[in-house]
Short mmCIF file of C-alpha atoms in Angstrom, two decimals:
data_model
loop_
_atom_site.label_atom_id
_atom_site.label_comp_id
_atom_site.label_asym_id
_atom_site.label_seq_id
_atom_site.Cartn_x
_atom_site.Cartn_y
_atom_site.Cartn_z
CA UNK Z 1 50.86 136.07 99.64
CA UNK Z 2 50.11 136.77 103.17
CA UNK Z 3 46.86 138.01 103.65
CA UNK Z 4 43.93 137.67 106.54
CA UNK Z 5 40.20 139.06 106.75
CA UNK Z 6 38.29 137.98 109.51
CA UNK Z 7 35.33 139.35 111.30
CA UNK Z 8 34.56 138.36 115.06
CA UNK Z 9 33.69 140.13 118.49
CA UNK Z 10 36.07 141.67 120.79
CA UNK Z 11 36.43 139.37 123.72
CA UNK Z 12 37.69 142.41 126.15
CA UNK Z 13 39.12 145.75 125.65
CA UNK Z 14 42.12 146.24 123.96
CA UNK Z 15 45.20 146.00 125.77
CA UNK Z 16 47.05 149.88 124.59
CA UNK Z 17 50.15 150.87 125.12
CA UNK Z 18 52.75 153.41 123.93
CA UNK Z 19 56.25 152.95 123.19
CA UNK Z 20 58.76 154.75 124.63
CA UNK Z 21 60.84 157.80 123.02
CA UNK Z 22 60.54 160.86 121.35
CA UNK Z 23 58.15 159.35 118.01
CA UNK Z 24 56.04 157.26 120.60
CA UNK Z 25 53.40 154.81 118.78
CA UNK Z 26 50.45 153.14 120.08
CA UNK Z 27 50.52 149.02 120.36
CA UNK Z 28 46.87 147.72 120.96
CA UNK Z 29 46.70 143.76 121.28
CA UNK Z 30 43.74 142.16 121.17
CA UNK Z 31 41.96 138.98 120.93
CA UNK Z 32 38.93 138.55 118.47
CA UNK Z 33 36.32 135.68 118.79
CA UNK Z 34 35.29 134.34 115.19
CA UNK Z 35 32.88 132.10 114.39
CA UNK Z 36 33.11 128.52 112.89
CA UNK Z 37 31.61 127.65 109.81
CA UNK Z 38 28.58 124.75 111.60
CA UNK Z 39 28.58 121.70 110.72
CA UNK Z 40 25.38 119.27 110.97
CA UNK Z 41 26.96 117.43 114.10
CA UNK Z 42 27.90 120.32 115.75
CA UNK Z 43 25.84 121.38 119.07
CA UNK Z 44 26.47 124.97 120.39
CA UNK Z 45 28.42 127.94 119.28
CA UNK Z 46 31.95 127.38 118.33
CA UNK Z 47 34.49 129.94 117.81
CA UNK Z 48 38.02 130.51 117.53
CA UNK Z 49 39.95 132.87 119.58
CA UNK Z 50 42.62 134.50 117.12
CA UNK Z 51 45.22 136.88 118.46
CA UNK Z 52 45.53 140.45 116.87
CA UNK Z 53 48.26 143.48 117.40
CA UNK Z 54 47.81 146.78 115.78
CA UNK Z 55 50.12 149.14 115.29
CA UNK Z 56 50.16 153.52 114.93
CA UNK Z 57 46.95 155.07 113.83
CA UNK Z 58 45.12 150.94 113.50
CA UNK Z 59 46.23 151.01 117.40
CA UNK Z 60 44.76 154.56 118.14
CA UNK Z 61 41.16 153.50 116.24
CA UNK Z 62 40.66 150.60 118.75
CA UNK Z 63 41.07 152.73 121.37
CA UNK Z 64 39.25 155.89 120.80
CA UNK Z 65 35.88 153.41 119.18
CA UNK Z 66 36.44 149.72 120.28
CA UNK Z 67 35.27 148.10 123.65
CA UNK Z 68 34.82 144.58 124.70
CA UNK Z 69 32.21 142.93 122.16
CA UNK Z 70 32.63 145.36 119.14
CA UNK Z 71 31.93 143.41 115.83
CA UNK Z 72 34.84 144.32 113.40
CA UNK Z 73 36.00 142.90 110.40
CA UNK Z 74 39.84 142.89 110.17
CA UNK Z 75 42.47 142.39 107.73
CA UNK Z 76 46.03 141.96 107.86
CA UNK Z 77 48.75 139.19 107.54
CA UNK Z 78 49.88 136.36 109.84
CA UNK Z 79 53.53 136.60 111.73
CA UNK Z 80 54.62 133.86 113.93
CA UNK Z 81 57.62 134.01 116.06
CA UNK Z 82 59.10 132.14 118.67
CA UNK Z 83 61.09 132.93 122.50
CA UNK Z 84 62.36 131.23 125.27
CA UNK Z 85 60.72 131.07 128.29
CA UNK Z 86 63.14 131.81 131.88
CA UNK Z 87 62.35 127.96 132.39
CA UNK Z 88 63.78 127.38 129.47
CA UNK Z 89 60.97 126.18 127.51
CA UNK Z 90 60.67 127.66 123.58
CA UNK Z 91 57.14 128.97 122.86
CA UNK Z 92 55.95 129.55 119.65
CA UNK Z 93 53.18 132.30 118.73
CA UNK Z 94 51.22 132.95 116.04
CA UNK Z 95 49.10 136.71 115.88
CA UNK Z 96 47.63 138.53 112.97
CA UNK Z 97 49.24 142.00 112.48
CA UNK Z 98 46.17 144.01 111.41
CA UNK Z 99 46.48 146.82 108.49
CA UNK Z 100 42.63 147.82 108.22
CA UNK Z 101 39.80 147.88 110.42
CA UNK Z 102 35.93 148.37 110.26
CA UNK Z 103 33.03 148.24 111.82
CA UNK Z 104 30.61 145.00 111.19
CA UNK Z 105 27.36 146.35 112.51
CA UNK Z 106 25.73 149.48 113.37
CA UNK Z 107 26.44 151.29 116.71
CA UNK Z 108 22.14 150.74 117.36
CA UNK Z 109 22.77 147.31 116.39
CA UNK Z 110 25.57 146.31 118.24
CA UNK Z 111 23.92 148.46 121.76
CA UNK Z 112 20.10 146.21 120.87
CA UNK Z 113 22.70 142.70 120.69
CA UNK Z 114 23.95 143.78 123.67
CA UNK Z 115 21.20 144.81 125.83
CA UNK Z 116 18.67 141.97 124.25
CA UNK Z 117 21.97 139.45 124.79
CA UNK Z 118 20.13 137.85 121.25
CA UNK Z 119 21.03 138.27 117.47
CA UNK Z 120 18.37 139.82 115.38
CA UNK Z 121 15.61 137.18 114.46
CA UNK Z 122 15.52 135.32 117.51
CA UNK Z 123 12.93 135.27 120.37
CA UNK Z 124 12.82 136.71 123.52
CA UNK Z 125 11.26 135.23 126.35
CA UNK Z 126 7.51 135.10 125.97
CA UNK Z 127 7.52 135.14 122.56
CA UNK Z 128 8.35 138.28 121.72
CA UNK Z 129 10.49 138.66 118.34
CA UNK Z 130 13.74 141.07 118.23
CA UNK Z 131 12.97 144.05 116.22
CA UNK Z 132 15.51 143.74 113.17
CA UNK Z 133 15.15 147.06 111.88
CA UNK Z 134 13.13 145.95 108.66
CA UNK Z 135 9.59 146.00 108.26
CA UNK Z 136 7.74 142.90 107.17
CA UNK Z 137 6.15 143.34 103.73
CA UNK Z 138 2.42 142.99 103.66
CA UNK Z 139 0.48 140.22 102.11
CA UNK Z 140 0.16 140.51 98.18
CA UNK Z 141 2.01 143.98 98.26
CA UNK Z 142 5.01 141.95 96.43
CA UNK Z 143 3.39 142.22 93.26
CA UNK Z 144 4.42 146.03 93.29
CA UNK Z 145 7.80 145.58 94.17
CA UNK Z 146 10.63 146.51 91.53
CA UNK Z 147 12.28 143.43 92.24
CA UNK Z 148 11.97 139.70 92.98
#
């Protein structure tokens, strides 16, 4: 079985183009940054930069709702293929061919990430917290709660 899911940030817009002919279809390639599971050694953010195509109507969505920094989650299968370069060099590429896309956050969430340049949870300058959306629960209100 072939199968892929990821879920990573647009790391520019979508390249989109059209192919030729009387049944044209849209071609968006794309490159999607996704995050490395940390390790204790590791120091900064790591990510890998994984090469998508979409095809038809997946092609068209990126276009019409996805810009540079978008957090999708994608899934689709993994096609490698090979050509030769005019230098005669063989290169070989590997890209995910992408079936099914969504959104991974909210539109508000995605414009606060941008515009704070911060994930939810972590502090501004000055000490000032990101709002996360969800209210803090008071003390000794838990006892009330429906759940634990």
């Amino acid at each position: 079985m072939n199968k892929v899911i990821l879920m990573g940030r647009l790391t520019r817009d979508p390249d989109i183009r059209y192919t030729q002919g009387q049944d044209s279809m849209c071609i968006a390639r794309y490159t999607i940054a996704v995050d490395r599971h940390k390790s204790k050694d590791a120091k900064g953010q790591q990510a890998d930069f994984i090469s998508c195509v979409a095809f038809g109507k997946c092609g068209e969505f990126l276009q019409k709702y996805c810009s540079k920094g978008t957090k999708l989650t994608v899934a689709g299968r993994i096609q490698t293929g090979s050509y030769t370069r005019q230098d005669g060099q063989k290169v070989y590429t590997t890209v995910v061919v992408t079936d099914e896309h969504e959104f991974a956050e909210s539109k508000n969430c995605a414009g606060a990430n941008e515009s704070a340049g911060r994930t939810a949870g972590q502090q501004a300058e000055g000490g000032d917290t990101y709002d996360s959306g969800f209210e803090n629960i008071p003390e000794g209100f838990s006892d009330n709660l429906p759940f634990t």
